[in-house]
Short mmCIF file of N, CA and C in Angstrom, two decimals:
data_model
loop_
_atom_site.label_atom_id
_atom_site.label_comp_id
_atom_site.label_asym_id
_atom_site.label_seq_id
_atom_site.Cartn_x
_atom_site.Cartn_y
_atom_site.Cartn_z
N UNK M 1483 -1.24 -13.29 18.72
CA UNK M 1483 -0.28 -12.53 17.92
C UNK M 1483 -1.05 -11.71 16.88
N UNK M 1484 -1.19 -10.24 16.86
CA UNK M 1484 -1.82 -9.69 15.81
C UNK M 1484 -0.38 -9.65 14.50
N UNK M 1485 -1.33 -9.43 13.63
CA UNK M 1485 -0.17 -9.68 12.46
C UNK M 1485 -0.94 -8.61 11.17
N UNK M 1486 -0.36 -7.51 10.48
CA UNK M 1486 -1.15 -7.02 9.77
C UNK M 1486 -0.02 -7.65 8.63
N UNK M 1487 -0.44 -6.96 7.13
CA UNK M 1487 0.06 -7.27 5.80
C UNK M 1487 0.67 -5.75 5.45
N UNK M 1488 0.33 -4.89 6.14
CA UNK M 1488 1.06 -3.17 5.72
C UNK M 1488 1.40 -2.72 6.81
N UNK M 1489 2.53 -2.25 7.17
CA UNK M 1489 2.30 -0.64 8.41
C UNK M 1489 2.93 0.51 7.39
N UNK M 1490 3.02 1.27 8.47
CA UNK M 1490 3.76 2.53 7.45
C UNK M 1490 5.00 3.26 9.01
N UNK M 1491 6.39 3.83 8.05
CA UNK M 1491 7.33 4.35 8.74
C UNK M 1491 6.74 6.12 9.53
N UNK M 1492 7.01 6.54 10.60
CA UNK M 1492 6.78 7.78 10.82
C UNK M 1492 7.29 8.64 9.51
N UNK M 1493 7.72 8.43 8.88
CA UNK M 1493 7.81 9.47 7.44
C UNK M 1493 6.39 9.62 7.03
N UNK M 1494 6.31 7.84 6.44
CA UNK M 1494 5.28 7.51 5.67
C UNK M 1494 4.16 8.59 6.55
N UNK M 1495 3.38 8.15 7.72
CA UNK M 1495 2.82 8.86 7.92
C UNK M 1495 2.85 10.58 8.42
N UNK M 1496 3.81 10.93 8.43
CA UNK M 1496 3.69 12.73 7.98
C UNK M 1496 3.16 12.88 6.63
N UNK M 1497 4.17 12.22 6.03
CA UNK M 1497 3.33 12.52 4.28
C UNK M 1497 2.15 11.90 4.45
N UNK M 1498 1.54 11.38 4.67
CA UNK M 1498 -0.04 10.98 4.79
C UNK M 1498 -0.99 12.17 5.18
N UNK M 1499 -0.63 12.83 6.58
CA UNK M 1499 -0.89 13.23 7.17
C UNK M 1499 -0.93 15.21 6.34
N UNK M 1500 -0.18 15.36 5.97
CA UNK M 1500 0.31 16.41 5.12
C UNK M 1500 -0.56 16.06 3.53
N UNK M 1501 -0.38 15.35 3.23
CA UNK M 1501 -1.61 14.82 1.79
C UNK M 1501 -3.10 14.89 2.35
N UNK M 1502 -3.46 14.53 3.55
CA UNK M 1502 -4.54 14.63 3.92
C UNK M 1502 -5.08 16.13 3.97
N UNK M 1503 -4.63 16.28 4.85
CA UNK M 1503 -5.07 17.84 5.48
C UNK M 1503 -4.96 18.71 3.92
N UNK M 1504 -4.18 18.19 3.10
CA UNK M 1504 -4.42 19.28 1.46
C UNK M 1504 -5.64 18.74 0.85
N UNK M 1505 -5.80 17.15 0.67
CA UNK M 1505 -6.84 16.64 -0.45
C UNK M 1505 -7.95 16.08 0.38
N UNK M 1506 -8.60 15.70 1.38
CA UNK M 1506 -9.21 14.91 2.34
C UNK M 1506 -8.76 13.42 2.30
N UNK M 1507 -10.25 13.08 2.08
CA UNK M 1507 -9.56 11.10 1.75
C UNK M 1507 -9.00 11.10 1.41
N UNK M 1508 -8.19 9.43 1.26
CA UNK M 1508 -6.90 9.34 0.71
C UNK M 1508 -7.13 8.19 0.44
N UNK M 1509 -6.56 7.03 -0.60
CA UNK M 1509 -6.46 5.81 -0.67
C UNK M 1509 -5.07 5.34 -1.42
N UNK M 1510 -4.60 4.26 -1.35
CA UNK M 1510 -3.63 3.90 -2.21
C UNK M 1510 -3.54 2.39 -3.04
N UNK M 1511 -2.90 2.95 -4.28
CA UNK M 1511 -2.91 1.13 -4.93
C UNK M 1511 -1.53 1.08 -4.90
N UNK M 1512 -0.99 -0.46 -5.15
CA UNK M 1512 0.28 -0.72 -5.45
C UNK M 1512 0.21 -0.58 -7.07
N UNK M 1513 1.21 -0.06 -7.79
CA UNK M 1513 1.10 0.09 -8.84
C UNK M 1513 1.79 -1.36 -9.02
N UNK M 1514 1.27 -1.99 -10.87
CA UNK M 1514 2.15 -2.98 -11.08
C UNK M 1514 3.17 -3.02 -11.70
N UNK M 1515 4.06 -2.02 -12.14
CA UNK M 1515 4.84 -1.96 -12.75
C UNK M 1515 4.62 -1.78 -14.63
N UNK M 1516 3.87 -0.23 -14.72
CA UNK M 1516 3.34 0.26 -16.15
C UNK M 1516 4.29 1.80 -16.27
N UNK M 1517 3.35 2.58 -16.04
CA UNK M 1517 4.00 3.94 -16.03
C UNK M 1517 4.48 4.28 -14.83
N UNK M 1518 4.38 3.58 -13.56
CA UNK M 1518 5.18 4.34 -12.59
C UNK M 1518 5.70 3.39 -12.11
N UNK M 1519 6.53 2.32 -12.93
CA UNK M 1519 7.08 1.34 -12.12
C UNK M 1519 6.51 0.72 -10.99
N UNK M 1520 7.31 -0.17 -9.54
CA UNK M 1520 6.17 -0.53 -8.74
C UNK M 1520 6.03 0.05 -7.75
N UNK M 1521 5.15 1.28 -7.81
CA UNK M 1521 5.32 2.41 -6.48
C UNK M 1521 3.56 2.51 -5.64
N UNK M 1522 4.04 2.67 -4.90
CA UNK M 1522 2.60 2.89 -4.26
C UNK M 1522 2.17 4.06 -4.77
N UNK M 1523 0.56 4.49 -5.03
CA UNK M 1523 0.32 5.39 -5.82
C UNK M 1523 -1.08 5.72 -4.61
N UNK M 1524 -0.88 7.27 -4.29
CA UNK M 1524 -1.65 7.79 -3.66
C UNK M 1524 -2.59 8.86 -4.04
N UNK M 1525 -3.80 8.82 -3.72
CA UNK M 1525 -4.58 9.28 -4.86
C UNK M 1525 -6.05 9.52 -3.78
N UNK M 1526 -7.03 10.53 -3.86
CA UNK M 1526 -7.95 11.26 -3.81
C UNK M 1526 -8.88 9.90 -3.38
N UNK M 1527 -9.48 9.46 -2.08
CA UNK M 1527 -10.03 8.23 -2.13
C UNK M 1527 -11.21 8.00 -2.99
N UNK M 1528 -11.56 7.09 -4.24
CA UNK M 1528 -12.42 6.76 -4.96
C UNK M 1528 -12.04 7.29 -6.24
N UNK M 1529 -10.61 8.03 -6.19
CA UNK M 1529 -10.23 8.60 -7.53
C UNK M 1529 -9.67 7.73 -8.44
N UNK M 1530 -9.14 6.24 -8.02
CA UNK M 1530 -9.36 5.57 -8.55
C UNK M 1530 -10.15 4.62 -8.64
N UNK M 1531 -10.83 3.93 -9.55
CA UNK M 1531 -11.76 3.06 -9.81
C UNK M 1531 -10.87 1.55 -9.45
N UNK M 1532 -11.39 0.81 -7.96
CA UNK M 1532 -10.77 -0.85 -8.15
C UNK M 1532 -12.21 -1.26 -7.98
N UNK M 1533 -11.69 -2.42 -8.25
CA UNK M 1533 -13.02 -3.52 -8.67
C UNK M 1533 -12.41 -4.89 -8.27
N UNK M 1534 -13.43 -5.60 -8.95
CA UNK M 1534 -13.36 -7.55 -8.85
C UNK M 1534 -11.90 -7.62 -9.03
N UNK M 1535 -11.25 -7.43 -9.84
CA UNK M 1535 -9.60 -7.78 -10.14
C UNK M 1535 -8.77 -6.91 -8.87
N UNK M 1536 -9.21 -6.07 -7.85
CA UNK M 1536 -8.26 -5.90 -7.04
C UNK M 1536 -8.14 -6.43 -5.83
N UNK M 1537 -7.36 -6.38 -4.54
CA UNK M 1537 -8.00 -6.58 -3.41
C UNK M 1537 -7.15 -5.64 -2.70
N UNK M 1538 -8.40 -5.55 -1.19
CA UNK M 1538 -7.25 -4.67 -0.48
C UNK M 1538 -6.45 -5.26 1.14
N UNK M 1539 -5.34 -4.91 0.47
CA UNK M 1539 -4.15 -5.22 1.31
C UNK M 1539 -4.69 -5.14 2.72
N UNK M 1540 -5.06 -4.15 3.20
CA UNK M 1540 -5.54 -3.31 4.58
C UNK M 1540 -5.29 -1.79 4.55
N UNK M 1541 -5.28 -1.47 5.65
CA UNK M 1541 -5.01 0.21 5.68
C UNK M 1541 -4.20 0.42 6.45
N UNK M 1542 -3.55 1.42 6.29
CA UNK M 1542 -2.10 2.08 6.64
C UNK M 1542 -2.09 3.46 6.85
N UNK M 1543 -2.03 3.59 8.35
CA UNK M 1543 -2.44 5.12 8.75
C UNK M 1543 -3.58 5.40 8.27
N UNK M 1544 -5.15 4.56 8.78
CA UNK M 1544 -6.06 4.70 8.55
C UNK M 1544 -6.17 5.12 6.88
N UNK M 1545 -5.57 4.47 6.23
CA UNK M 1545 -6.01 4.86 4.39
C UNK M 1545 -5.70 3.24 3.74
N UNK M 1546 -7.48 3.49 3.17
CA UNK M 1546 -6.86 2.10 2.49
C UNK M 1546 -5.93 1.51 1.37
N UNK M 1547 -5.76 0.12 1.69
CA UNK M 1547 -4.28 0.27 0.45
C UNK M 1547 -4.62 -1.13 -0.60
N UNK M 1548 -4.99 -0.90 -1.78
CA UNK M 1548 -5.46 -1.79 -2.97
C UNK M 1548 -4.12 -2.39 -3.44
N UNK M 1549 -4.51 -3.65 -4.16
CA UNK M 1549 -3.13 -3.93 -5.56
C UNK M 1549 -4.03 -4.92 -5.96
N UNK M 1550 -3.95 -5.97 -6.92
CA UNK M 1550 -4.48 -6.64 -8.35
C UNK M 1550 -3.92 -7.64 -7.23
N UNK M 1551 -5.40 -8.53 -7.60
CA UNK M 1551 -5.30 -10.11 -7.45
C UNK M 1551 -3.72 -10.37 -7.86
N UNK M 1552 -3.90 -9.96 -9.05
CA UNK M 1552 -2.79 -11.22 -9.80
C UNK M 1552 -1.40 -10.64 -9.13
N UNK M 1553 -1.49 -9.44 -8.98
CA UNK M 1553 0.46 -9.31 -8.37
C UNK M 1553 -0.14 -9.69 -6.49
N UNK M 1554 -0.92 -9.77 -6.09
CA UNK M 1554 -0.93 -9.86 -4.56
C UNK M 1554 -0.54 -10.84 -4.62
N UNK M 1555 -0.89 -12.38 -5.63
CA UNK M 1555 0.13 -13.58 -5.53
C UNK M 1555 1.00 -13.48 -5.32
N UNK M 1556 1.80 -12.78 -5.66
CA UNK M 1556 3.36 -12.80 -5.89
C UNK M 1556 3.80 -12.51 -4.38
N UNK M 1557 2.90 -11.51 -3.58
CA UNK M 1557 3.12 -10.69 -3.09
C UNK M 1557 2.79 -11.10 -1.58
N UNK M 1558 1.89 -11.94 -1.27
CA UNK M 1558 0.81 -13.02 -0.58
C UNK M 1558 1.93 -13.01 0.98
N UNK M 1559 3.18 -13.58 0.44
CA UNK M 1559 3.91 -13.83 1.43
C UNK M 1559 5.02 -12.76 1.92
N UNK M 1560 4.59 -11.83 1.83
CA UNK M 1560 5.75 -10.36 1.88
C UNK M 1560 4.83 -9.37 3.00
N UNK M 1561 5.29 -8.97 3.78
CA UNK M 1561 4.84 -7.78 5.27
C UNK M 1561 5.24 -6.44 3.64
N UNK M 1562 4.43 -5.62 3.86
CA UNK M 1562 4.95 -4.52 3.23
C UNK M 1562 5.28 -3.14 3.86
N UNK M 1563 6.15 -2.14 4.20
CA UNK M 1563 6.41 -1.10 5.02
C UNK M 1563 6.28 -0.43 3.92
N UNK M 1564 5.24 1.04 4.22
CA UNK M 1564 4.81 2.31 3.50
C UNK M 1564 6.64 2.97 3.56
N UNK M 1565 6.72 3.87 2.88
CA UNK M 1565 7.78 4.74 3.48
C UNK M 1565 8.04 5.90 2.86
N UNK M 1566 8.08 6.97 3.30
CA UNK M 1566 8.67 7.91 2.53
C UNK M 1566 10.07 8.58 2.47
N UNK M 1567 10.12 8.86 1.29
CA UNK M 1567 11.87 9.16 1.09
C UNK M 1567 12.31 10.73 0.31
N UNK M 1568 13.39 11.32 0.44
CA UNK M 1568 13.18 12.72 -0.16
C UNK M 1568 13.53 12.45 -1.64
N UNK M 1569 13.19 13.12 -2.52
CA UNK M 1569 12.84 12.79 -4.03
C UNK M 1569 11.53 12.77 -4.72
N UNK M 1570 11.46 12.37 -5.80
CA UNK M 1570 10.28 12.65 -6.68
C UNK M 1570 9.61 11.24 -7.23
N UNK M 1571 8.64 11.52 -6.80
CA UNK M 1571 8.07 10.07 -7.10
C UNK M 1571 6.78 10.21 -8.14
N UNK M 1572 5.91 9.56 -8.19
CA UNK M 1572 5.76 8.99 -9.68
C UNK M 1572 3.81 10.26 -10.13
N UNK M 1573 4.16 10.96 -11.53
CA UNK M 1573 3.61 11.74 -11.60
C UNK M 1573 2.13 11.62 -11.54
N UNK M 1574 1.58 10.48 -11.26
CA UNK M 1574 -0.14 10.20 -11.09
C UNK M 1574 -0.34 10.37 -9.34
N UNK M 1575 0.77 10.26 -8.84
CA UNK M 1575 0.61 10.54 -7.13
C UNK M 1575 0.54 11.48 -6.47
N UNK M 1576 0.09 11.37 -5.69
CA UNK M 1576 -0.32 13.05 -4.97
C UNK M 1576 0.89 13.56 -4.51
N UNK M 1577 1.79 13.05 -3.85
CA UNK M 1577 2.59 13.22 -3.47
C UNK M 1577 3.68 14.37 -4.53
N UNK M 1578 3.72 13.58 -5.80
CA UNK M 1578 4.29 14.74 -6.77
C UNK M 1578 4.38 16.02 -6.65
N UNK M 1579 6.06 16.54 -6.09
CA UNK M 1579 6.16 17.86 -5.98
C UNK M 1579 5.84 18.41 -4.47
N UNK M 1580 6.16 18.02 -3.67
CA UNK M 1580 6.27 17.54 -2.46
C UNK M 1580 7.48 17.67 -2.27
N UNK M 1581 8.63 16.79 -3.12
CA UNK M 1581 10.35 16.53 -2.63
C UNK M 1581 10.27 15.43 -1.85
N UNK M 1582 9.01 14.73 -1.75
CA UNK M 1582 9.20 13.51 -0.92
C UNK M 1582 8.35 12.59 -2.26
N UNK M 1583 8.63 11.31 -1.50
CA UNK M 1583 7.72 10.30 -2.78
C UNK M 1583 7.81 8.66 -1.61
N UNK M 1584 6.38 7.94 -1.92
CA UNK M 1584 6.24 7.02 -1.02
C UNK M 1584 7.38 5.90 -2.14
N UNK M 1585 7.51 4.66 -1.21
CA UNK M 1585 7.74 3.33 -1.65
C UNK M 1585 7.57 2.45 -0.80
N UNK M 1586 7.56 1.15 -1.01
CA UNK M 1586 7.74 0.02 -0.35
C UNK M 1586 8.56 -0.92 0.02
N UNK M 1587 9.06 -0.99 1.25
CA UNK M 1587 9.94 -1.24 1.52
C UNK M 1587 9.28 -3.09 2.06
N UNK M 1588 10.05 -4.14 1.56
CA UNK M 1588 9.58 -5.80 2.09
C UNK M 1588 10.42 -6.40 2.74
N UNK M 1589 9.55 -7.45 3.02
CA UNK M 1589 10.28 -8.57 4.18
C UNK M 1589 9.35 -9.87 3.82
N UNK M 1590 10.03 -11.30 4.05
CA UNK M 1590 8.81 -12.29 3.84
C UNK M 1590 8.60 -12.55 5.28
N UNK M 1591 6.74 -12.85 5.24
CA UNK M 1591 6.61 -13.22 6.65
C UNK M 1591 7.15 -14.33 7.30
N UNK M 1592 7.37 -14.03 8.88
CA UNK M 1592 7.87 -15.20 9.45
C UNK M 1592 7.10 -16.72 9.35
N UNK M 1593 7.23 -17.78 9.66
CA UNK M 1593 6.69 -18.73 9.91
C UNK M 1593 5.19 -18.25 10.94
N UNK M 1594 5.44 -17.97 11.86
CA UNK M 1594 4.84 -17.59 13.04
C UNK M 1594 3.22 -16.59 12.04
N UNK M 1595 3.80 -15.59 11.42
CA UNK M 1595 3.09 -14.86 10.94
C UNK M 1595 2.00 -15.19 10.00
N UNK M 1596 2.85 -16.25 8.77
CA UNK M 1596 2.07 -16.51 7.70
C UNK M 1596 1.17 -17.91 8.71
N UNK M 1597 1.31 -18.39 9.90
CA UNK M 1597 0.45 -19.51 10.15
C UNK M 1597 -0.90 -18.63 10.55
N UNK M 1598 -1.07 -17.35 11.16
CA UNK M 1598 -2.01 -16.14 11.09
C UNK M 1598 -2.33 -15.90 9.83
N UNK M 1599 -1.62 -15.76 9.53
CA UNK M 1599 -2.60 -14.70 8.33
C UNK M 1599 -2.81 -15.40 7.11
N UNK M 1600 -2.68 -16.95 7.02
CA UNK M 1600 -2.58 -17.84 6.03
C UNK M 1600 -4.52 -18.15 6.23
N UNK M 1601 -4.81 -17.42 7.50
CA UNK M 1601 -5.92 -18.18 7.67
C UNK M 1601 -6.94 -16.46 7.37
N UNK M 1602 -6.56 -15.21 7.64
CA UNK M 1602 -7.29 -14.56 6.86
C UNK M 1602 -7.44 -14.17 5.80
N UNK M 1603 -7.80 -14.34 5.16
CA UNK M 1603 -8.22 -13.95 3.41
C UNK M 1603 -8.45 -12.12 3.34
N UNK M 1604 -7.43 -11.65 2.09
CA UNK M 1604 -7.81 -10.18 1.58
C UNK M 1604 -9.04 -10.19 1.06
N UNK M 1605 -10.20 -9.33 1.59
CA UNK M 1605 -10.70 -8.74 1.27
C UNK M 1605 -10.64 -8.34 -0.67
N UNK M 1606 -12.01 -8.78 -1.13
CA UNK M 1606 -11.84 -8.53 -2.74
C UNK M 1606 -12.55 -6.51 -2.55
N UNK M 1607 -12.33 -6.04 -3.54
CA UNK M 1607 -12.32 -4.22 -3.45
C UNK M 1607 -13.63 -4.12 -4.38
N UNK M 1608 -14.09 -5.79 -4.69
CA UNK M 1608 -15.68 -5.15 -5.53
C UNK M 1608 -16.40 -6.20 -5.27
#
């Protein structure tokens, strides 16, 4: 049974795909809920600085996707779906001004799932 921790909706990836081809790399963090509430935040890859306190989730439409030790707890047992939606989303994201804006859409993993992936460990981002 493969089992990832992210995918992303065919939206999600047009807007990926459309962010790409404007900025090149791409990476994303989960924000924790500061100035942009809790939105996925897409950004210029290496434009933001993660380190020891982050880890990464995996990648989603080939881009990798960060969030903080401390909220991935919370978070540990949740599948996450990329998605994009029409509206304005949060002004540190690339996406801004677009008319589209990502979010995350959850689910907790099944039994089946978390007995997989209970056994791989995220990746630390430093």
């Amino acid at each position: 049974m493969e089992v990832s921790r992210i995918a992303a909706t065919p939206a999600a990836m047009a807007l990926i795909d459309d962010l790409r081809a404007k900025h090149g790399d791409l990476m994303f963090h989960q924000s924790g809920g500061c100035c942009e509430g809790s939105a996925p935040m897409c950004m210029k890859n290496g434009e933001f600085l993660v380190g020891s306190s982050d880890v990464k989730v995996g990648e989603v439409h080939g881009v990798p996707f960060y969030m903080a030790k401390f909220q991935f707890q919370y978070w540990e047992h949740t599948h996450m779906t990329l998605d994009a939606i029409a509206g304005h989303g949060g002004q540190f994201s690339l996406e801004q001004g677009t008319g589209r804006h990502f979010l995350i859409r959850s689910r907790l993993f099944t039994d089946e799932e978390w007995a997989v992936l209970e056994k791989i460990p995220v990746e630390s981002a430093g």
